[in-house]
Amino acid sequence: MSNNVVIGLEIHAQLKTETKMFCGCRTSFGDDPNTNVCPVCMALPGSLPVPNKKAIAFTIMSGLALNCTISRYSKFDRKQYFYPDMPKNYQISQYDLPFCRNGYLEFLCDDELKRVRIHRIHLEEDTGKLVHAGDIMESEQSMVDYNRAGTPLMEIVTEPDISSPKEARLFMSELRNILRYLGVSDGNMEEGSMRCDANISLKNPDGTFGTKVEIKNMNSLRSLERALEFEIIRQSEILNSGGTIIQETRHFDERDGTTHSLRTKEEAHDYRYFPDPDLLPVVISDEEIRSISSNIPELPLKKYFRFIDEFGINKSDAAVLVSDLKLANFFDDCVKCNCSPREAVKWILGDLTYFWNEKKLQPDSKVFEPSYLKEILDFIDSKTISIRQAKEVVEKVFDMKESPKNIIEKLGIKQISDEDFLINAAKKVIENNPKAVQDFFKGKKNAIGFLVGQLMRETKGKASPEISNKIIYDLLEKLRVKE
């Protein structure tokens, strides 16, 4: 079926600027309604827009990261359309001269490298937000919040190169990760700062594209995949029954996973674009492009392959690491501190991630430094502490906000490796647990584990597990010989 499916995406990403696209109002999520507004974004007579330079730089940076050709000469246009949540009743956007064209994004799908071409990336202003009373499909009353109106919005339009819902989800995931690596967008689909519309059609028997249907209201990666899966089934059933697909825009219903018609092609608008007379054209120099390019970090896919090739990390662990730039950077810093890459991955994706999540901290919060992991691994290697004690030390670092070395010294966390002491303690454990001894003689393998556990309990967890295991085993074998 995937060879018969044709999907193209239109992604809108709000840019992480401090102010709006054409005025000085704050771009802050969650503020009281209609508090971040001014004469410009409210379109009062006599107000004039001024472009946000940072938003333009962010758009060019995104284009470079997505292998686009950057336009040296660009401009802003007015898109004529009645937006109830856009005070001007037109949107400042870009029509025929977008900042970026003809790029591509590569991503992995089932270990196969896929490439989706990017048709264009342009910059515009976001609309406000309509708050509907009740269900969106049945609501008779809506309220408007203009805080979002005028927020810098980057639109990325792909070519119809995607051939399955899964590919669409993985493409979106990789794109979102790239934008987060660049620091240009937070990519939070649930908050509406990244949104996606999908165009989908099924190929005709002769291989040509079928009638295109647009799907809106997909506010998560899973919603995108579910909506496309439903639409493939819906269109297939219509075609198999001899029907015809109508070119229309459909709304995805998160509750039941279905799509519903919003408007047909006949209701489509003529936007009557023309250059915005209040805004000068934008000329971008080679020097500006080089400066922006120099700030692009190593991107997720390249980092993924480097972690595998250079450090021998397995694919699933590498994928988790590169899914978060701060996590990936923490791992890199641990390796720079001479941590074993494989040991570092194990601790980062295990205990450290657990405590970062529990304490609501980020890997770059400085509470647990990469050098701390090196200290702990060295203490384990020198048998100063056991793995169990190392886990305790990690927890104490988050609680006490001190280095592992200081915590070990202060709390006296140290492994007991004195064999004479452990032999005496082990003899006591064996004497007090005759049943476990007999179980060992009968060949029950878990008996020795029980006895080692009792020895650990006797020494309050400080006994070396490795030495304890050997001592218990040797003492039991001596008893067996005597019997």
Short mmCIF file of C-alpha atoms in Angstrom, two decimals:
data_model
loop_
_atom_site.label_atom_id
_atom_site.label_comp_id
_atom_site.label_asym_id
_atom_site.label_seq_id
_atom_site.Cartn_x
_atom_site.Cartn_y
_atom_site.Cartn_z
CA MET A 1 0.00 0.00 0.00
CA SER A 2 2.84 2.43 0.83
CA ASN A 3 3.87 2.66 -2.84
CA ASN A 4 0.37 3.95 -3.66
CA VAL A 5 0.31 6.64 -0.97
CA VAL A 6 1.52 10.18 -1.65
CA ILE A 7 1.94 12.57 1.28
CA GLY A 8 3.25 16.10 1.51
CA LEU A 9 3.44 18.17 4.69
CA GLU A 10 3.10 21.85 5.55
CA ILE A 11 4.69 22.55 8.92
CA HIS A 12 4.30 25.79 10.86
CA ALA A 13 6.85 26.42 13.60
CA GLN A 14 6.73 29.41 15.92
CA LEU A 15 10.19 30.90 16.31
CA LYS A 16 11.81 31.39 19.73
CA THR A 17 12.23 35.14 19.55
CA GLU A 18 11.60 37.41 22.54
CA THR A 19 9.28 39.66 20.53
CA LYS A 20 6.74 39.37 17.73
CA MET A 21 7.48 39.45 14.01
CA PHE A 22 6.69 43.09 13.33
CA CYS A 23 6.40 44.76 16.75
CA GLY A 24 7.96 44.74 20.22
CA CYS A 25 5.29 42.73 22.07
CA ARG A 26 6.43 39.70 24.08
CA THR A 27 5.98 36.19 22.70
CA SER A 28 5.06 34.43 25.93
CA PHE A 29 2.91 31.30 26.19
CA GLY A 30 0.27 31.14 28.92
CA ASP A 31 -0.09 34.86 29.74
CA ASP A 32 -3.53 36.35 30.43
CA PRO A 33 -5.52 36.83 27.20
CA ASN A 34 -4.93 40.00 25.20
CA THR A 35 -2.14 41.34 27.42
CA ASN A 36 0.72 41.09 24.88
CA VAL A 37 -0.71 43.46 22.28
CA CYS A 38 0.09 46.90 20.90
CA PRO A 39 -1.08 49.28 18.11
CA VAL A 40 0.98 47.38 15.51
CA CYS A 41 -0.28 43.84 16.18
CA MET A 42 -3.78 45.21 16.78
CA ALA A 43 -3.59 46.99 13.39
CA LEU A 44 -4.52 50.43 14.66
CA PRO A 45 -4.48 53.22 12.02
CA GLY A 46 -1.06 54.80 11.52
CA SER A 47 0.96 51.92 13.01
CA LEU A 48 3.84 50.55 10.93
CA PRO A 49 5.53 47.11 11.04
CA VAL A 50 9.28 46.63 11.58
CA PRO A 51 10.70 43.15 10.70
CA ASN A 52 12.27 41.03 13.44
CA LYS A 53 15.91 40.51 12.36
CA LYS A 54 16.36 37.49 14.64
CA ALA A 55 13.36 35.75 13.10
CA ILE A 56 14.84 36.22 9.63
CA ALA A 57 18.19 34.82 10.82
CA PHE A 58 16.41 31.82 12.41
CA THR A 59 14.60 31.11 9.12
CA ILE A 60 17.86 31.25 7.15
CA MET A 61 19.57 29.02 9.72
CA SER A 62 16.76 26.47 9.36
CA GLY A 63 17.09 26.60 5.58
CA LEU A 64 20.84 25.99 5.77
CA ALA A 65 20.33 23.05 8.15
CA LEU A 66 17.80 21.63 5.68
CA ASN A 67 20.19 21.99 2.72
CA CYS A 68 18.19 24.79 1.08
CA THR A 69 19.27 27.46 -1.37
CA ILE A 70 19.04 30.83 0.40
CA SER A 71 17.51 33.74 -1.51
CA ARG A 72 19.80 36.76 -1.56
CA TYR A 73 16.81 38.98 -2.34
CA SER A 74 13.46 38.43 -0.68
CA LYS A 75 10.36 40.37 0.32
CA PHE A 76 7.18 40.23 2.40
CA ASP A 77 3.70 40.08 0.87
CA ARG A 78 0.19 40.68 2.06
CA LYS A 79 -2.05 37.62 1.98
CA GLN A 80 -5.64 38.85 1.76
CA TYR A 81 -7.90 36.72 3.89
CA PHE A 82 -10.49 37.31 6.59
CA TYR A 83 -8.99 35.97 9.80
CA PRO A 84 -11.28 36.53 12.81
CA ASP A 85 -8.14 36.15 14.94
CA MET A 86 -5.93 38.49 12.82
CA PRO A 87 -6.88 42.16 13.39
CA LYS A 88 -5.52 43.41 10.03
CA ASN A 89 -7.74 41.01 8.03
CA TYR A 90 -4.65 40.15 6.04
CA GLN A 91 -1.49 38.28 6.94
CA ILE A 92 2.05 39.44 6.25
CA SER A 93 3.64 36.42 4.59
CA GLN A 94 5.87 35.59 1.61
CA TYR A 95 4.58 34.63 -1.83
CA ASP A 96 7.02 34.27 -4.73
CA LEU A 97 10.35 35.08 -3.05
CA PRO A 98 10.66 32.96 0.11
CA PHE A 99 13.89 32.99 2.07
CA CYS A 100 14.69 29.31 1.37
CA ARG A 101 14.06 26.90 -1.51
CA ASN A 102 14.93 23.44 -2.82
CA GLY A 103 16.32 21.64 0.23
CA TYR A 104 15.96 18.19 1.72
CA LEU A 105 15.86 16.37 5.03
CA GLU A 106 17.21 12.87 5.62
CA PHE A 107 15.93 10.59 8.37
CA LEU A 108 15.88 6.92 9.31
CA CYS A 109 12.86 4.67 8.84
CA ASP A 110 13.34 1.00 9.74
CA ASP A 111 17.14 1.52 9.52
CA GLU A 112 16.77 2.80 5.95
CA LEU A 113 17.89 6.35 5.12
CA LYS A 114 15.01 8.30 3.60
CA ARG A 115 15.15 11.70 1.91
CA VAL A 116 12.24 14.14 1.66
CA ARG A 117 12.70 17.24 -0.49
CA ILE A 118 11.86 20.65 0.95
CA HIS A 119 10.01 22.81 -1.57
CA ARG A 120 10.28 26.10 0.32
CA ILE A 121 10.59 27.76 3.72
CA HIS A 122 9.00 31.16 4.22
CA LEU A 123 8.40 33.50 7.12
CA GLU A 124 5.10 35.02 8.19
CA GLU A 125 3.17 36.12 11.25
CA ASP A 126 0.94 33.81 13.25
CA THR A 127 -2.74 34.42 13.85
CA GLY A 128 -4.37 34.82 17.24
CA LYS A 129 -6.15 32.00 19.00
CA LEU A 130 -9.86 31.29 18.93
CA VAL A 131 -11.30 29.72 22.06
CA HIS A 132 -14.50 27.91 21.18
CA ALA A 133 -17.41 27.42 23.54
CA GLY A 134 -17.89 23.66 23.45
CA ASP A 135 -17.07 21.38 20.52
CA ILE A 136 -15.27 23.09 17.61
CA MET A 137 -17.59 21.46 15.06
CA GLU A 138 -20.77 22.57 16.87
CA SER A 139 -19.75 25.75 18.72
CA GLU A 140 -21.93 28.82 18.17
CA GLN A 141 -19.68 31.17 20.12
CA SER A 142 -15.94 31.83 20.11
CA MET A 143 -13.63 34.17 22.00
CA VAL A 144 -10.37 35.51 20.61
CA ASP A 145 -6.98 35.94 22.27
CA TYR A 146 -4.63 38.20 20.28
CA ASN A 147 -1.49 37.39 22.32
CA ARG A 148 -0.30 34.99 19.62
CA ALA A 149 -1.21 37.29 16.72
CA GLY A 150 1.99 38.49 15.09
CA THR A 151 4.29 35.80 16.54
CA PRO A 152 7.05 34.87 14.02
CA LEU A 153 5.90 31.77 12.17
CA MET A 154 8.10 29.75 9.82
CA GLU A 155 6.34 27.55 7.28
CA ILE A 156 8.17 24.55 5.84
CA VAL A 157 6.57 22.95 2.78
CA THR A 158 7.75 19.53 1.60
CA GLU A 159 7.47 17.92 -1.80
CA PRO A 160 5.05 14.93 -1.92
CA ASP A 161 7.86 12.46 -1.19
CA ILE A 162 6.40 10.70 1.87
CA SER A 163 4.86 7.30 1.25
CA SER A 164 3.39 6.18 4.59
CA PRO A 165 1.97 7.56 7.85
CA LYS A 166 4.97 6.14 9.71
CA GLU A 167 7.38 8.00 7.42
CA ALA A 168 5.41 11.20 8.02
CA ARG A 169 5.71 10.79 11.79
CA LEU A 170 9.45 10.04 11.65
CA PHE A 171 10.05 12.96 9.28
CA MET A 172 8.23 15.32 11.64
CA SER A 173 10.13 13.93 14.62
CA GLU A 174 13.50 14.50 12.90
CA LEU A 175 12.49 17.99 11.75
CA ARG A 176 11.35 18.96 15.23
CA ASN A 177 14.62 17.68 16.68
CA ILE A 178 16.64 19.70 14.16
CA LEU A 179 14.74 22.91 15.00
CA ARG A 180 15.34 22.26 18.70
CA TYR A 181 19.06 21.65 18.08
CA LEU A 182 19.22 24.97 16.23
CA GLY A 183 17.39 26.69 19.09
CA VAL A 184 14.95 28.33 16.67
CA SER A 185 11.75 26.68 17.95
CA ASP A 186 10.72 24.66 21.00
CA GLY A 187 8.63 22.36 18.76
CA ASN A 188 5.89 21.88 21.36
CA MET A 189 2.98 20.62 19.27
CA GLU A 190 0.72 20.32 22.31
CA GLU A 191 1.10 24.07 22.99
CA GLY A 192 0.54 24.93 19.33
CA SER A 193 4.05 26.26 18.72
CA MET A 194 4.52 23.62 16.02
CA ARG A 195 1.64 22.58 13.80
CA CYS A 196 1.31 20.34 10.80
CA ASP A 197 -1.12 20.05 7.89
CA ALA A 198 -0.92 17.02 5.62
CA ASN A 199 -1.84 16.62 1.96
CA ILE A 200 -2.56 13.02 1.04
CA SER A 201 -3.68 11.21 -2.09
CA LEU A 202 -3.70 7.66 -3.42
CA LYS A 203 -2.09 7.00 -6.79
CA ASN A 204 -4.25 6.16 -9.80
CA PRO A 205 -3.78 2.76 -11.52
CA ASP A 206 -1.55 4.45 -14.13
CA GLY A 207 0.78 5.78 -11.40
CA THR A 208 -0.36 9.40 -11.56
CA PHE A 209 -1.33 11.26 -8.39
CA GLY A 210 -4.93 10.98 -7.29
CA THR A 211 -7.12 13.76 -5.88
CA LYS A 212 -5.46 15.56 -2.98
CA VAL A 213 -7.11 15.92 0.44
CA GLU A 214 -5.74 18.26 3.12
CA ILE A 215 -5.96 17.31 6.81
CA LYS A 216 -5.75 19.83 9.65
CA ASN A 217 -5.76 19.85 13.49
CA MET A 218 -3.02 17.34 14.20
CA ASN A 219 -1.40 18.44 17.46
CA SER A 220 1.01 15.56 18.07
CA LEU A 221 3.18 13.14 16.12
CA ARG A 222 0.79 10.32 16.97
CA SER A 223 -2.19 12.39 15.77
CA LEU A 224 -0.45 12.94 12.43
CA GLU A 225 0.08 9.21 11.98
CA ARG A 226 -3.46 8.31 13.09
CA ALA A 227 -5.08 10.89 10.82
CA LEU A 228 -3.17 9.66 7.78
CA GLU A 229 -3.90 6.00 8.60
CA PHE A 230 -7.62 6.77 8.79
CA GLU A 231 -7.56 8.81 5.59
CA ILE A 232 -5.87 6.00 3.63
CA ILE A 233 -8.62 3.60 4.72
CA ARG A 234 -11.37 6.15 3.97
CA GLN A 235 -10.09 6.96 0.49
CA SER A 236 -9.39 3.29 -0.32
CA GLU A 237 -12.97 2.32 0.60
CA ILE A 238 -14.40 5.09 -1.60
CA LEU A 239 -12.26 4.10 -4.60
CA ASN A 240 -12.86 0.38 -4.16
CA SER A 241 -16.62 0.99 -4.18
CA GLY A 242 -16.39 2.96 -7.44
CA GLY A 243 -16.65 6.39 -5.84
CA THR A 244 -14.67 9.58 -6.43
CA ILE A 245 -12.41 11.42 -3.99
CA ILE A 246 -13.41 15.05 -3.48
CA GLN A 247 -10.66 17.65 -3.18
CA GLU A 248 -11.34 19.13 0.24
CA THR A 249 -9.94 20.15 3.60
CA ARG A 250 -10.73 17.81 6.48
CA HIS A 251 -10.50 18.18 10.26
CA PHE A 252 -8.96 15.41 12.38
CA ASP A 253 -10.97 14.46 15.47
CA GLU A 254 -8.57 13.38 18.20
CA ARG A 255 -11.32 11.61 20.17
CA ASP A 256 -12.32 8.96 17.66
CA GLY A 257 -9.40 9.12 15.22
CA THR A 258 -11.53 10.14 12.22
CA THR A 259 -11.53 13.07 9.79
CA HIS A 260 -14.50 15.31 8.92
CA SER A 261 -15.02 17.66 5.99
CA LEU A 262 -14.40 21.38 6.65
CA ARG A 263 -14.56 22.87 3.14
CA THR A 264 -14.32 21.79 -0.50
CA LYS A 265 -12.17 23.14 -3.32
CA GLU A 266 -15.01 25.35 -4.49
CA GLU A 267 -14.77 27.23 -1.19
CA ALA A 268 -11.03 27.88 -1.56
CA HIS A 269 -9.91 31.50 -1.39
CA ASP A 270 -8.01 33.72 -3.80
CA TYR A 271 -5.50 35.35 -1.50
CA ARG A 272 -4.61 38.21 -3.91
CA TYR A 273 -1.00 38.47 -2.78
CA PHE A 274 0.88 41.70 -3.38
CA PRO A 275 4.13 43.14 -1.92
CA ASP A 276 3.59 44.80 1.46
CA PRO A 277 4.03 48.53 0.80
CA ASP A 278 5.09 49.19 4.40
CA LEU A 279 8.09 46.83 4.26
CA LEU A 280 11.29 47.12 2.23
CA PRO A 281 12.72 44.07 0.41
CA VAL A 282 15.26 42.01 2.38
CA VAL A 283 18.77 41.69 0.94
CA ILE A 284 20.95 38.97 2.47
CA SER A 285 24.72 39.08 1.98
CA ASP A 286 27.14 36.15 1.68
CA GLU A 287 28.82 37.35 4.86
CA GLU A 288 25.52 37.17 6.79
CA ILE A 289 24.92 33.65 5.50
CA ARG A 290 28.43 32.55 6.55
CA SER A 291 27.90 34.08 9.99
CA ILE A 292 24.58 32.26 10.46
CA SER A 293 26.04 29.00 9.12
CA SER A 294 28.88 29.12 11.66
CA ASN A 295 26.34 28.86 14.49
CA ILE A 296 24.78 25.60 13.26
CA PRO A 297 25.68 22.74 15.65
CA GLU A 298 26.25 19.11 14.75
CA LEU A 299 22.77 17.93 13.77
CA PRO A 300 20.96 14.83 15.16
CA LEU A 301 21.50 12.36 12.30
CA LYS A 302 25.22 13.11 12.00
CA LYS A 303 25.58 12.86 15.79
CA TYR A 304 23.67 9.54 15.77
CA PHE A 305 26.08 7.94 13.30
CA ARG A 306 29.11 9.38 15.12
CA PHE A 307 28.02 7.89 18.43
CA ILE A 308 27.62 4.48 16.80
CA ASP A 309 30.80 4.54 14.71
CA GLU A 310 33.14 6.29 17.15
CA PHE A 311 31.94 4.87 20.48
CA GLY A 312 30.33 1.54 19.54
CA ILE A 313 26.98 2.47 21.07
CA ASN A 314 23.97 0.42 19.98
CA LYS A 315 21.41 2.06 17.69
CA SER A 316 18.58 2.30 20.22
CA ASP A 317 20.76 4.00 22.85
CA ALA A 318 22.22 6.38 20.25
CA ALA A 319 18.70 7.31 19.13
CA VAL A 320 17.66 8.15 22.70
CA LEU A 321 20.80 10.23 23.29
CA VAL A 322 20.42 12.34 20.15
CA SER A 323 16.70 12.89 20.74
CA ASP A 324 17.69 15.59 23.26
CA LEU A 325 20.60 17.93 22.50
CA LYS A 326 21.33 18.49 26.21
CA LEU A 327 21.46 14.75 26.81
CA ALA A 328 23.73 14.22 23.80
CA ASN A 329 26.03 17.05 24.93
CA PHE A 330 26.21 15.58 28.44
CA PHE A 331 27.30 12.24 26.97
CA ASP A 332 29.94 13.96 24.83
CA ASP A 333 31.24 15.81 27.89
CA CYS A 334 31.43 12.54 29.86
CA VAL A 335 33.54 10.98 27.12
CA LYS A 336 35.79 14.07 27.15
CA CYS A 337 36.27 13.38 30.88
CA ASN A 338 37.60 9.93 29.89
CA CYS A 339 34.49 8.00 30.92
CA SER A 340 34.00 4.68 29.17
CA PRO A 341 31.38 5.48 26.47
CA ARG A 342 29.38 2.33 27.15
CA GLU A 343 29.43 2.81 30.92
CA ALA A 344 28.49 6.46 30.44
CA VAL A 345 25.46 5.53 28.30
CA LYS A 346 24.34 2.98 30.89
CA TRP A 347 24.41 5.50 33.74
CA ILE A 348 23.05 8.44 31.71
CA LEU A 349 20.03 6.55 30.38
CA GLY A 350 19.49 4.83 33.72
CA ASP A 351 20.00 6.45 37.12
CA LEU A 352 20.85 9.95 35.89
CA THR A 353 17.79 10.26 33.65
CA TYR A 354 15.64 8.96 36.49
CA PHE A 355 16.84 11.66 38.91
CA TRP A 356 16.78 14.43 36.29
CA ASN A 357 13.12 13.59 35.67
CA GLU A 358 12.29 13.20 39.36
CA LYS A 359 13.91 16.54 40.27
CA LYS A 360 12.54 18.23 37.12
CA LEU A 361 16.07 19.10 36.02
CA GLN A 362 17.82 19.24 32.64
CA PRO A 363 21.12 17.45 31.94
CA ASP A 364 22.84 20.86 31.73
CA SER A 365 21.55 21.97 35.15
CA LYS A 366 25.06 21.60 36.66
CA VAL A 367 23.73 19.63 39.65
CA PHE A 368 25.41 16.50 38.32
CA GLU A 369 28.52 17.34 36.31
CA PRO A 370 30.03 14.97 33.70
CA SER A 371 33.21 14.88 35.85
CA TYR A 372 31.11 13.43 38.70
CA LEU A 373 30.33 10.37 36.61
CA LYS A 374 34.05 9.89 35.96
CA GLU A 375 34.69 10.08 39.74
CA ILE A 376 32.04 7.44 40.42
CA LEU A 377 33.31 5.09 37.70
CA ASP A 378 36.86 5.42 39.08
CA PHE A 379 35.63 4.58 42.59
CA ILE A 380 33.89 1.49 41.20
CA ASP A 381 36.97 0.41 39.24
CA SER A 382 39.20 0.79 42.33
CA LYS A 383 36.63 -1.25 44.31
CA THR A 384 36.25 1.64 46.77
CA ILE A 385 32.49 1.42 46.32
CA SER A 386 30.16 -1.18 44.85
CA ILE A 387 27.62 -0.65 42.07
CA ARG A 388 24.90 -0.53 44.69
CA GLN A 389 26.79 2.10 46.67
CA ALA A 390 27.48 4.04 43.47
CA LYS A 391 23.73 4.29 42.89
CA GLU A 392 23.36 5.62 46.42
CA VAL A 393 26.09 8.20 45.76
CA VAL A 394 24.33 9.37 42.58
CA GLU A 395 21.14 9.97 44.57
CA LYS A 396 23.07 11.84 47.27
CA VAL A 397 24.69 14.10 44.65
CA PHE A 398 21.22 15.26 43.58
CA ASP A 399 20.11 15.72 47.20
CA MET A 400 23.26 17.27 48.71
CA LYS A 401 24.57 19.02 45.58
CA GLU A 402 28.15 18.02 46.35
CA SER A 403 30.75 15.99 44.49
CA PRO A 404 30.83 12.18 44.83
CA LYS A 405 34.23 12.36 46.52
CA ASN A 406 32.93 14.70 49.25
CA ILE A 407 29.80 12.62 49.77
CA ILE A 408 31.76 9.37 50.10
CA GLU A 409 34.07 10.95 52.67
CA LYS A 410 31.28 12.66 54.63
CA LEU A 411 28.95 9.67 54.80
CA GLY A 412 31.60 6.98 55.02
CA ILE A 413 30.25 5.14 51.98
CA LYS A 414 32.95 2.59 51.39
CA GLN A 415 33.05 -1.00 50.29
CA ILE A 416 34.41 -3.58 52.78
CA SER A 417 37.08 -5.62 51.01
CA ASP A 418 38.91 -6.94 54.10
CA GLU A 419 38.77 -10.72 53.54
CA ASP A 420 39.38 -11.69 57.19
CA PHE A 421 36.49 -9.51 58.31
CA LEU A 422 34.21 -10.85 55.57
CA ILE A 423 35.16 -14.50 56.27
CA ASN A 424 34.14 -14.13 59.92
CA ALA A 425 30.89 -12.40 58.94
CA ALA A 426 30.19 -15.07 56.29
CA LYS A 427 30.72 -17.92 58.80
CA LYS A 428 28.13 -16.31 61.06
CA VAL A 429 25.64 -16.01 58.16
CA ILE A 430 26.17 -19.67 57.18
CA GLU A 431 25.75 -20.81 60.79
CA ASN A 432 22.47 -18.87 61.10
CA ASN A 433 20.97 -20.18 57.84
CA PRO A 434 21.26 -24.01 57.82
CA LYS A 435 18.33 -24.43 55.42
CA ALA A 436 20.00 -22.31 52.75
CA VAL A 437 23.19 -24.36 53.24
CA GLN A 438 21.28 -27.61 52.68
CA ASP A 439 19.58 -26.08 49.61
CA PHE A 440 23.02 -25.30 48.20
CA PHE A 441 24.10 -28.91 48.76
CA LYS A 442 20.96 -30.04 46.91
CA GLY A 443 21.99 -27.98 43.88
CA LYS A 444 19.65 -25.02 44.29
CA LYS A 445 21.55 -22.16 42.64
CA ASN A 446 19.62 -19.34 44.29
CA ALA A 447 20.77 -20.49 47.76
CA ILE A 448 24.17 -18.84 47.40
CA GLY A 449 22.52 -15.63 46.27
CA PHE A 450 20.38 -15.67 49.41
CA LEU A 451 23.42 -16.15 51.64
CA VAL A 452 25.33 -13.35 49.91
CA GLY A 453 22.26 -11.17 50.45
CA GLN A 454 22.33 -11.99 54.15
CA LEU A 455 26.02 -11.09 54.28
CA MET A 456 25.27 -7.77 52.62
CA ARG A 457 22.56 -7.19 55.19
CA GLU A 458 24.98 -8.07 57.99
CA THR A 459 27.49 -5.50 56.71
CA LYS A 460 24.78 -2.88 55.94
CA GLY A 461 25.44 -3.16 52.22
CA LYS A 462 29.12 -2.35 52.47
CA ALA A 463 30.56 -5.78 51.69
CA SER A 464 32.15 -6.20 48.27
CA PRO A 465 29.62 -8.35 46.33
CA GLU A 466 32.38 -9.94 44.26
CA ILE A 467 34.52 -10.90 47.26
CA SER A 468 31.46 -11.91 49.31
CA ASN A 469 30.26 -14.26 46.60
CA LYS A 470 33.66 -15.98 46.43
CA ILE A 471 34.00 -16.28 50.23
CA ILE A 472 30.51 -17.77 50.68
CA TYR A 473 31.10 -20.23 47.84
CA ASP A 474 34.50 -21.34 49.21
CA LEU A 475 33.14 -21.82 52.75
CA LEU A 476 30.21 -23.86 51.46
CA GLU A 477 32.49 -26.08 49.39
CA LYS A 478 34.65 -26.73 52.47
CA LEU A 479 31.55 -27.77 54.40
CA ARG A 480 30.52 -30.07 51.56
CA VAL A 481 33.92 -31.83 51.70
CA LYS A 482 33.60 -32.30 55.47
CA GLU A 483 30.22 -33.91 55.04
#
